[in-house]
Coordinates of C-alpha atoms in Angstrom, one line a residue:
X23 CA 122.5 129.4 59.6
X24 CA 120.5 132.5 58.6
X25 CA 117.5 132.9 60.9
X26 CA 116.6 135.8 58.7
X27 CA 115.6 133.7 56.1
X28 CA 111.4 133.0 55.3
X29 CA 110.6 129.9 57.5
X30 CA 108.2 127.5 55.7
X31 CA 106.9 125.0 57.8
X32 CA 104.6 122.0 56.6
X33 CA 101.3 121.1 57.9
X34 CA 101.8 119.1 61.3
X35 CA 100.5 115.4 60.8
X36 CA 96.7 115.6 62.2
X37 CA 96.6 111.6 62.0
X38 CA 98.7 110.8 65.3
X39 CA 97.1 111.4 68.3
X40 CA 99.1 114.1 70.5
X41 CA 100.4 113.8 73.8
X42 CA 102.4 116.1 75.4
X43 CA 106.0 115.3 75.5
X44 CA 107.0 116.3 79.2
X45 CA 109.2 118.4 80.6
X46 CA 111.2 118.7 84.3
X47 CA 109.2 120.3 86.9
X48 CA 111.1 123.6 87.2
X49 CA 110.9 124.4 83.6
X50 CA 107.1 125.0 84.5
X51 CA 108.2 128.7 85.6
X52 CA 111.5 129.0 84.1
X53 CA 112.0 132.4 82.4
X54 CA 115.3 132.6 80.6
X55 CA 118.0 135.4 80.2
X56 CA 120.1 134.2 77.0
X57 CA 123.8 135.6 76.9
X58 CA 126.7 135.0 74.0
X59 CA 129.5 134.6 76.5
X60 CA 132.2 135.4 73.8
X61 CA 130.7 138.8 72.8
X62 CA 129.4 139.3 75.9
X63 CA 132.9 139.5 77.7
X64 CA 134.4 141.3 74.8
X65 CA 136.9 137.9 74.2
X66 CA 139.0 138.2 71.3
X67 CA 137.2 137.3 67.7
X68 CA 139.5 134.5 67.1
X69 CA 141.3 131.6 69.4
X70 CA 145.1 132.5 69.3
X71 CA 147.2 129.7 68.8
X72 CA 149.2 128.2 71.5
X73 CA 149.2 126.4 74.9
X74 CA 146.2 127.2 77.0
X75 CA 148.3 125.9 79.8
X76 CA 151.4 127.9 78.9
X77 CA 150.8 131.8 80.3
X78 CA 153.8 132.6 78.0
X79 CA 152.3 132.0 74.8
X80 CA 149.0 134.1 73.3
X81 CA 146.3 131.4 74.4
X82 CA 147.9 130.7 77.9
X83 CA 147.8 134.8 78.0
X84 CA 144.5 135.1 77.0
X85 CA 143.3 132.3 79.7
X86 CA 144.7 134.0 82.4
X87 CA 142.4 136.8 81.8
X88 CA 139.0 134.7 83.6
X89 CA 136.3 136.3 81.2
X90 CA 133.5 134.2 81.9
X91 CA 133.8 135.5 85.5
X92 CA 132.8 138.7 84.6
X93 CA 129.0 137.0 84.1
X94 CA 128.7 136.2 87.7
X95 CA 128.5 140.2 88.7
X96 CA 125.7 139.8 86.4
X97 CA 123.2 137.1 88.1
X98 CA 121.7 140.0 90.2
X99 CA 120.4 141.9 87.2
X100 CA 119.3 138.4 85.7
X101 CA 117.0 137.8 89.1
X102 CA 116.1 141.3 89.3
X103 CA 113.9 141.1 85.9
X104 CA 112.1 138.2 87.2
X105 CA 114.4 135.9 85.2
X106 CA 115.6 132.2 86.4
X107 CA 117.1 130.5 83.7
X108 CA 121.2 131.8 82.1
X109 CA 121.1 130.0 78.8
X110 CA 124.8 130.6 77.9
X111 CA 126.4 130.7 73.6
X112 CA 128.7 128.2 73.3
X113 CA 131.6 128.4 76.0
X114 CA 133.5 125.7 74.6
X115 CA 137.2 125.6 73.2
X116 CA 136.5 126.5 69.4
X117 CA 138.3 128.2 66.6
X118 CA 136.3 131.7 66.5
X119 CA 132.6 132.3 67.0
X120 CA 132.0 129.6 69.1
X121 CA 130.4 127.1 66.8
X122 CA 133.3 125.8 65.7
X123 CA 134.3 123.6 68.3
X124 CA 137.8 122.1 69.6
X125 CA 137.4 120.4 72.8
X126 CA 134.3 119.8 74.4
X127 CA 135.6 119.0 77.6
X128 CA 137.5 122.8 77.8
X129 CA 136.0 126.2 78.7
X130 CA 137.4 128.5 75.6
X131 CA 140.8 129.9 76.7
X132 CA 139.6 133.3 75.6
X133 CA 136.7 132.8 78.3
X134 CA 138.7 131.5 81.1
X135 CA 139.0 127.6 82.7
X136 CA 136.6 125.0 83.5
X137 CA 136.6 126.4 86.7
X138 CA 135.8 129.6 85.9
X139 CA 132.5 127.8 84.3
X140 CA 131.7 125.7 87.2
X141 CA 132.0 128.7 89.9
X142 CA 129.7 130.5 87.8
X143 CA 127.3 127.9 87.7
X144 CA 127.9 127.8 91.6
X145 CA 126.8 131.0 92.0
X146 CA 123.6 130.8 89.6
X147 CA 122.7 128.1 91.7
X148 CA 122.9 129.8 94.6
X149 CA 120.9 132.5 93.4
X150 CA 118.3 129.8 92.0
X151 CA 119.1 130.2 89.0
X152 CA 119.4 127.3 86.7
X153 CA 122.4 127.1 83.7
X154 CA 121.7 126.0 79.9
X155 CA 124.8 125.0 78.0
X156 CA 124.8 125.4 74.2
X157 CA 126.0 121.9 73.0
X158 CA 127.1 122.3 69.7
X159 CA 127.0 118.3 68.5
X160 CA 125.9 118.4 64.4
X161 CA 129.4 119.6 63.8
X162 CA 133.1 120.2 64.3
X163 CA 135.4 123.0 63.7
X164 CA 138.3 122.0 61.4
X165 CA 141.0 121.6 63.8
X166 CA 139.5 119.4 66.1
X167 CA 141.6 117.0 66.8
X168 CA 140.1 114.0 65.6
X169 CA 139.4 115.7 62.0
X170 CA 142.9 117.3 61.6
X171 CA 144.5 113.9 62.7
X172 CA 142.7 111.6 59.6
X173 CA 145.7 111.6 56.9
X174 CA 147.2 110.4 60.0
X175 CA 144.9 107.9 61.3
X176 CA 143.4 106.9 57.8
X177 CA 139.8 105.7 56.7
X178 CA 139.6 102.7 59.2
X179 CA 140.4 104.3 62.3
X180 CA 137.4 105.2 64.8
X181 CA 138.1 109.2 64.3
X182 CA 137.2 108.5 60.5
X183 CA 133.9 107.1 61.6
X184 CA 132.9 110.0 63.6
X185 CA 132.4 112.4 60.3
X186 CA 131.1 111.9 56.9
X187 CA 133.8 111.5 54.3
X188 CA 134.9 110.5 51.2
X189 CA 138.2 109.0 50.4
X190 CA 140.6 109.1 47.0
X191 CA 141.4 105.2 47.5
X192 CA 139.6 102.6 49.4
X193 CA 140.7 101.4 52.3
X194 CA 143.1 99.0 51.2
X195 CA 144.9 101.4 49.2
X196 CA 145.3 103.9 51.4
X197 CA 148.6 105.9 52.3
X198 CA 149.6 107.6 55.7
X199 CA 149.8 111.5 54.9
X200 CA 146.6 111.1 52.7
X201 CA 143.7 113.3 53.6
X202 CA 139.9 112.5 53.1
X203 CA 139.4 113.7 49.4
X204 CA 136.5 115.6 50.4
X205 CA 133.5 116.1 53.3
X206 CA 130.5 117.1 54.3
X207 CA 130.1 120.4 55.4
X208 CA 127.7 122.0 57.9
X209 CA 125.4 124.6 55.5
X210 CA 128.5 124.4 53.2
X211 CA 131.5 126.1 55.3
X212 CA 134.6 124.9 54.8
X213 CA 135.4 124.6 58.4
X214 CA 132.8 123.1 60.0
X215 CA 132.7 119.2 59.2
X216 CA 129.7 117.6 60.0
X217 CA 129.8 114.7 62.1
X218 CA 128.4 111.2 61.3
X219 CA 125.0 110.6 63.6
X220 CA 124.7 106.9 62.2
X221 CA 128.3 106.7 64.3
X222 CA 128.5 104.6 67.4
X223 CA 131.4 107.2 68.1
X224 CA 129.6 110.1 68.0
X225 CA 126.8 108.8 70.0
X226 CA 129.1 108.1 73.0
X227 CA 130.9 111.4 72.6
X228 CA 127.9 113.3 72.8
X229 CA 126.4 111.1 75.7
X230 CA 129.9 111.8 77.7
X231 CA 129.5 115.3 77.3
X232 CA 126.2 115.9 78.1
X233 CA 126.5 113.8 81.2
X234 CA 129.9 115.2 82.3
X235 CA 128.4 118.5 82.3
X236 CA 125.7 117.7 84.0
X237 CA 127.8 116.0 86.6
X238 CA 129.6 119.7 87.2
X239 CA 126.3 121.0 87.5
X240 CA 124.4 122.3 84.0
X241 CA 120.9 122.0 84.2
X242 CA 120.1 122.0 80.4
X243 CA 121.2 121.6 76.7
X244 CA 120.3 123.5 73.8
X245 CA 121.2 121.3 71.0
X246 CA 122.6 123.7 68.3
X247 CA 121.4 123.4 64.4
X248 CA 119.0 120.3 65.8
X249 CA 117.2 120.8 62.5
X250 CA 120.2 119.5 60.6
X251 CA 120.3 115.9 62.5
X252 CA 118.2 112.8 62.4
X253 CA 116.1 113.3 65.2
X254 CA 116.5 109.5 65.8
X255 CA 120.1 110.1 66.7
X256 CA 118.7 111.6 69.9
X257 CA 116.5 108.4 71.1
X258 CA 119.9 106.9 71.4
X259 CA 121.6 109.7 73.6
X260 CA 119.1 111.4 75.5
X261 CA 117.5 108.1 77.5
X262 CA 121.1 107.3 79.0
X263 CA 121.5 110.9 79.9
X264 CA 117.9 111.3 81.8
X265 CA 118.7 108.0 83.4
X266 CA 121.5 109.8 85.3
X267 CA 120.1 113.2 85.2
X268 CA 116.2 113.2 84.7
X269 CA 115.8 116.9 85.6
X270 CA 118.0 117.7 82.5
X271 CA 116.0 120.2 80.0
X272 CA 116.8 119.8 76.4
X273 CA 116.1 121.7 73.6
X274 CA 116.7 122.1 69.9
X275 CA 117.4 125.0 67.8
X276 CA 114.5 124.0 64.7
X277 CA 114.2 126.7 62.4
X278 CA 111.9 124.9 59.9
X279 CA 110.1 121.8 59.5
X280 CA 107.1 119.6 61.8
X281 CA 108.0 120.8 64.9
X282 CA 105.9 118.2 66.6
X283 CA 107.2 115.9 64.6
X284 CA 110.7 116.3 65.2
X285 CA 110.1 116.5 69.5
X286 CA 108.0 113.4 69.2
X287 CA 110.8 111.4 67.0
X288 CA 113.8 112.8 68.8
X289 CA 112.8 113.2 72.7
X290 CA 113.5 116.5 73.0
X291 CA 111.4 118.6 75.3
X292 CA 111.4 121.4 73.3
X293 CA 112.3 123.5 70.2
X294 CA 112.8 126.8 68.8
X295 CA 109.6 128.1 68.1
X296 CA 111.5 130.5 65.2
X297 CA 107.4 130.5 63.0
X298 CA 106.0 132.6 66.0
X299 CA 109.1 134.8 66.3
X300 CA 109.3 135.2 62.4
X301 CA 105.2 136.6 62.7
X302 CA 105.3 138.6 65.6
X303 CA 108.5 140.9 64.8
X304 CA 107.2 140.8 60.9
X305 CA 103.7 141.3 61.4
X306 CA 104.6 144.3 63.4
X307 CA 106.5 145.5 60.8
X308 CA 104.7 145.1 58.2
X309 CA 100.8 146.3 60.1
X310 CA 99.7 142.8 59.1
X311 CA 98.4 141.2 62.1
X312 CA 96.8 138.5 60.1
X313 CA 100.0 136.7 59.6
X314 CA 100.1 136.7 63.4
X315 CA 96.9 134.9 63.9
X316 CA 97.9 132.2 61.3
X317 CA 100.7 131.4 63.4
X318 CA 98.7 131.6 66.7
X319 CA 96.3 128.8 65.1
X320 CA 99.3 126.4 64.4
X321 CA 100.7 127.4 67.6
X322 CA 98.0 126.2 69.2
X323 CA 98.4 122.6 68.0
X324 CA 101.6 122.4 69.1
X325 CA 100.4 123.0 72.2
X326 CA 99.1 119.2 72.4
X327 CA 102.3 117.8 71.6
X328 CA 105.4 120.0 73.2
X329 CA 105.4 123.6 75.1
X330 CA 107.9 125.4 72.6
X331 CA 110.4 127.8 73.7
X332 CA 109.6 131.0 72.8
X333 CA 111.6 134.8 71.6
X334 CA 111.8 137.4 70.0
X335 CA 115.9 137.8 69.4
X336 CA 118.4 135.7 70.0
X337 CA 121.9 135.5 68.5
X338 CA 121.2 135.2 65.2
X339 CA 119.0 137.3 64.5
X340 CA 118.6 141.5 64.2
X341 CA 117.5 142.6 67.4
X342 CA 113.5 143.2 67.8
X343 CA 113.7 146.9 68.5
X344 CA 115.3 147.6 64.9
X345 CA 113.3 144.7 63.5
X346 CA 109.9 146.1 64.2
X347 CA 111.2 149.1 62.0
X348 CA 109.8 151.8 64.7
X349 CA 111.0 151.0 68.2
X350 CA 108.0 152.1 70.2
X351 CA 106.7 148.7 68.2
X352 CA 109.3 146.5 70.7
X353 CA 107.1 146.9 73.5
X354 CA 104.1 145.4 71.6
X355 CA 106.4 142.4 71.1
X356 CA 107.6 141.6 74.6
X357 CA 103.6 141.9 75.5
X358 CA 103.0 138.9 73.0
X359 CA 105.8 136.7 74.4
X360 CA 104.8 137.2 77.9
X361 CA 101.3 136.4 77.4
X362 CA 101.3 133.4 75.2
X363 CA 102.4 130.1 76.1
X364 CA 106.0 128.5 75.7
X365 CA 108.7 128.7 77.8
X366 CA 110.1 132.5 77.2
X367 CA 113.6 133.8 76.6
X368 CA 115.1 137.1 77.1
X369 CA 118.3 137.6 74.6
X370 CA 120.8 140.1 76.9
X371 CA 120.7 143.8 75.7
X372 CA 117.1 143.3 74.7
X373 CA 115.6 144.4 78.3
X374 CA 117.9 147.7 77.5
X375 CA 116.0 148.5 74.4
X376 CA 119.2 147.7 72.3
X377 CA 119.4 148.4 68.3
X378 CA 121.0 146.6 66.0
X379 CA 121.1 144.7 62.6
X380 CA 122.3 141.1 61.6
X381 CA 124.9 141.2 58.3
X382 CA 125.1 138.8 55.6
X383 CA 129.2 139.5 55.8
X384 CA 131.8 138.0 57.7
X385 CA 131.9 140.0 61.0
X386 CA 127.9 140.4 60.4
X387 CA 126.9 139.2 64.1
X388 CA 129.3 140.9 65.9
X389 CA 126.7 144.3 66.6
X390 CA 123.6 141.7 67.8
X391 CA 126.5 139.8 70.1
X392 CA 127.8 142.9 71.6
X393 CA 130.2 143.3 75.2
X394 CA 128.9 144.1 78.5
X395 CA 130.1 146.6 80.4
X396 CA 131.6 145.0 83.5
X397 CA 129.1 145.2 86.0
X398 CA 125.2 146.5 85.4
X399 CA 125.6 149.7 87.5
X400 CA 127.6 150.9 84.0
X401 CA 124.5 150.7 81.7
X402 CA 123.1 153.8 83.1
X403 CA 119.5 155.1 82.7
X404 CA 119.4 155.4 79.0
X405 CA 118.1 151.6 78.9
X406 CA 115.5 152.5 82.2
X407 CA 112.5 152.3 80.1
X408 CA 112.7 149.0 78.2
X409 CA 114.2 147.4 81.5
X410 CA 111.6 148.5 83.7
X411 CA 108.4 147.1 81.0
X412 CA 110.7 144.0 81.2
X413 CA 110.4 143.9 84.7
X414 CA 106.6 144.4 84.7
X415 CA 105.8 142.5 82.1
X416 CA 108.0 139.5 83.7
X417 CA 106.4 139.9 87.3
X418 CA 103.2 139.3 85.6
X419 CA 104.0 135.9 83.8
X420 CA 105.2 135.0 87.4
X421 CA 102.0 135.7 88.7
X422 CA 100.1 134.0 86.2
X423 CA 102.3 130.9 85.7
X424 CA 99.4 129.2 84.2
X425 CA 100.6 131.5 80.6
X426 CA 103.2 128.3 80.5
X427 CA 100.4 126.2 78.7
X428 CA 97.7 128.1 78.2
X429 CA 94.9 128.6 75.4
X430 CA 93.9 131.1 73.4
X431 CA 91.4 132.8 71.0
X432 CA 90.8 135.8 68.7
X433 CA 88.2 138.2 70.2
X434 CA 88.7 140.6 67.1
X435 CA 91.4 140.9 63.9
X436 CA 92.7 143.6 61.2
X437 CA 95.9 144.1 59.4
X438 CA 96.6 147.0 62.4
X439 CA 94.4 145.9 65.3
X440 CA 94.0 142.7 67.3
X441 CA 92.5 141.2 70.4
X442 CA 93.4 137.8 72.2
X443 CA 91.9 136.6 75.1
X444 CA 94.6 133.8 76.8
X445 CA 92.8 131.8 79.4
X446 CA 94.2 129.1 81.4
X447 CA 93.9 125.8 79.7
X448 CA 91.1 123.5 81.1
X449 CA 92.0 120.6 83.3
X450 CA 95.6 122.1 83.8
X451 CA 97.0 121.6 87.5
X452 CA 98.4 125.2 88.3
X453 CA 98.4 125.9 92.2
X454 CA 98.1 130.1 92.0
X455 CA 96.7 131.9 95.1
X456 CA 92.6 132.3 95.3
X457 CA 91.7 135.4 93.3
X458 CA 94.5 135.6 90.7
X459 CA 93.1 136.1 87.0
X460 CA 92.2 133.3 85.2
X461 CA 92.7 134.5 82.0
X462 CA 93.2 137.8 80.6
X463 CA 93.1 139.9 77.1
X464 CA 96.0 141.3 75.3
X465 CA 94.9 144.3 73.1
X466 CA 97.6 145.7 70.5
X467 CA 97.0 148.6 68.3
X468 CA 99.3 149.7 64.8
X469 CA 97.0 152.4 64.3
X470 CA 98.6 156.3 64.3
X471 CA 95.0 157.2 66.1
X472 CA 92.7 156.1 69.2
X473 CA 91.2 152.8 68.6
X474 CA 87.9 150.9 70.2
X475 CA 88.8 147.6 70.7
X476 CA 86.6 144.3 72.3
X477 CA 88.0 142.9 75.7
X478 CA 85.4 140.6 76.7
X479 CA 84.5 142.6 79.8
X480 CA 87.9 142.8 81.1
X481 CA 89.1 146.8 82.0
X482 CA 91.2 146.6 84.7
X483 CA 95.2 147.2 83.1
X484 CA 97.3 144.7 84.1
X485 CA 100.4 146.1 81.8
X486 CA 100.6 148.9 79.4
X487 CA 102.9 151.2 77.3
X488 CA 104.4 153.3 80.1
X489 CA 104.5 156.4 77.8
X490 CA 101.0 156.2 76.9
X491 CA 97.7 157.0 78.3
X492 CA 95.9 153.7 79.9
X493 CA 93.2 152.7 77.7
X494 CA 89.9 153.8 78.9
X495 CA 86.9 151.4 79.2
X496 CA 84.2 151.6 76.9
X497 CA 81.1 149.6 76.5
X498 CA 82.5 146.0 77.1
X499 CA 86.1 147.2 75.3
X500 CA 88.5 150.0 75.8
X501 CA 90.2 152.8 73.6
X502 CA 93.7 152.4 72.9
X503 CA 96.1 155.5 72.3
X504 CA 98.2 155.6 69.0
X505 CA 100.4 152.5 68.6
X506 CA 98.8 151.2 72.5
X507 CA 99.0 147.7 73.6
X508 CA 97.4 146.7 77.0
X509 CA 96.8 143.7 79.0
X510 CA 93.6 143.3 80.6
X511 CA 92.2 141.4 83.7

């Protein structure tokens, strides 16, 4: 999918009467760190062929290598931004990218074992940090087993059921060696058949999945290209997995559509709140805050139904420092997602102030899913800056967990200028010590000059630009600096 791509979502349905969809306990204060294991650990761009189990051909070669390990010297950095939550790209055995999946019940061979994956989510939990698996259940890659098998097995076996195909002859005719004349394809790539939902089959594989993973310890699932399913697949998967596991967390990549909609018919407790990403990185980028508050007023229904999980970057997308077009512009970005409600996600690279630009081409994602080094004492200081906001800007949200759910209102609006006062949603249950803010203004400036801006009162700087003056109070607002951003208690 191309996340680059306008998102035009439809009015939600004002006619049902919303209530919140609820989510585990933990996710209340979860704060995630998202890493693309493949890119991350610098594994090869494509699977080799061969026996995984065999160290004397490519792939046994390449498993012998334990990759994903290399993630585990990373859980310190992770907890020492403020972060709880690893959501990890797909780890699964695939065919290249990741997406493209061969056995769901393997760690990749370029990444390591299945042990390798459970020791690491060992050690997260140790460190109380919860793991997020990237279940990648709309489609297959083309050499999974139970698609390359079909002129084999033929249009009435239960591996034909699982995908959505179309056959030269019918049944009855049918000859062993003939292939399916034709399939559906996952946003039209050749090698990613898309698998039946309407299946039996596929239901059960995905429920065994999910639930075998959650045996060896995964906290959560984020269901991959969830806008291309029938959200009533998941009614029939996602009950028999809480049953067992009703601390799971799921949620669904949804680039488009009723967001609402889609959580309330599906279960989900979450998606991909890709509209308020879209407006903040653009709206920076383009000195049009009003596009912003547009958002922020749709946002705010949402609210009433599901708390959406919230970026700006991920793996598909260019990262927000080069998106904003001037990178100073990245820090008014991360103020926005700390402050406003939704469950917030930190892509890997992004607390370093990274650079880099998403390509139509094959190859295109490889400079927005770069390698680690092998241990964080290797980034240097060149990243200090960004990381240390980050840190600041995290440590707040902790001590305001109340941002989770909270409302919000515009105190004052232009195309470069914009106040928001976020307060802490009436009637919501948040145990925070005596004395901690109860809401708080976020000030953001475009403008190349000072500014005067209204803060409802509020003058004490919670977080700023670290390479800018403070603002200074004035009457009941303050003056930003040139391109300043501030939040206020």
């Amino acid at each position: 999918m191309s996340a680059d791509a306008a998102i035009q979502t439809p009015e939600p349905d004002s006619s049902r009467t919303a209530v919140r969809v609820p989510e585990p306990d933990w996710v209340r204060h979860a704060i995630v760190w998202h890493v693309m294991p493949l890119g991350a650990v610098g594994a090869p761009a494509l699977r080799p062929e061969g026996d995984p189990d065999d160290a004397s051909t490519p792939a046994g070669a390449i498993a012998g290598e334990h990759r994903l390990r290399r993630l585990i010297a990373w859980l310190d950095r992770l907890v020492d931004l403020g972060c709880n939550v690893l959501l990890l790209g797909p780890v699964f055995d695939s065919m290249s990218h990741g997406y493209d999946t061969l056995d769901y019940h393997r760690v990749d061979p370029r990444l390591g074992t299945n042990d390798d994956l459970t020791d690491l989510i060992a050690a997260a939990h140790e460190k109380g940090v919860r793991v997020v698996l990237d279940g990648v259940f709309n489609h297959t890659g083309l050499d999974y087993p139970a698609f390359a098998g079909l002129a084999s097995t033929g249009p009435d076996s239960p591996e034909a059921a699982m995908y959505r195909l179309t056959w030269a002859d019918d049944a009855a005719g049918w000859t062993p060696g003939t292939a399916p004349a034709d399939y559906a394809r996952f946003e039209g790539q050749d090698w990613l058949p898309e698998l039946d939902h309407g299946s039996d089959a596929v239901a059960e594989l995905v429920t065994e999945v999910m639930t075998t993973w959650c045996e060896r310890g995964v906290d959560g699932w984020r269901l991959d290209a969830a806008y291309a399913v029938d959200p009533g697949f998941w009614t029939r998967v996602l009950p028999r997995v809480r049953e067992r596991f009703p601390e799971v967390y799921v949620l669904g990549e949804v680039i488009h559509g009723d967001y609402a909609a889609i959580v309330r018919a599906s279960g989900m407790n979450a998606v991909t709140q890709y509209e308020l990403w879209q407006s903040v990185w653009h709206s920076l980028a383009e000195a049009n805050f009003y596009e912003l508050d547009w958002t922020l007023q749709r946002g705010a229904e949402l609210l009433d139904t599901f708390i959406p999980y919230t970026f700006v970057g991920n793996h598909d997308t260019s990262r927000i420092a080069s998106q904003v077009g001037d990178p100073r512009l990245a820090g008014h970005a991360l103020a926005l997602l700390m402050t406003l409600p939704g469950t917030p996600a930190i892509y890997y690279g992004d607390e370093e102030g990274w650079q880099a630009v998403k390509e139509e081409r094959l190859g295109g994602d490889d400079a927005i899913r770069p390698e680690l080094p092998a241990s964080p004492a290797e980034l240097g200081d060149a990243g200090a800056g960004a990381r240390h906001l980050h840190q600041e800007l995290i440590a707040l949200r902790r001590r305001l967990p109340w941002l989770h759910d909270a409302s919000y209102e515009t105190l004052h609006l232009d195309n470069t200028v914009m106040a928001l006062r976020v307060r802490e949603r009436e009637g919501a249950a948040w145990d925070v010590p005596e004395g901690t803010p109860r809401e708080v203004v976020l000030v953001l400036s475009l403008e190349e000059t000072e500014v005067w801006l209204p803060s409802a009162g509020h003058h004490e700087v919670l977080s700023a630009a670290h390479d800018l003056p403070h603002p200074r109070p004035e009457r009941d607002g303050v003056v930003l600096p040139p391109l300043g951003w501030a939040v206020l208690g």
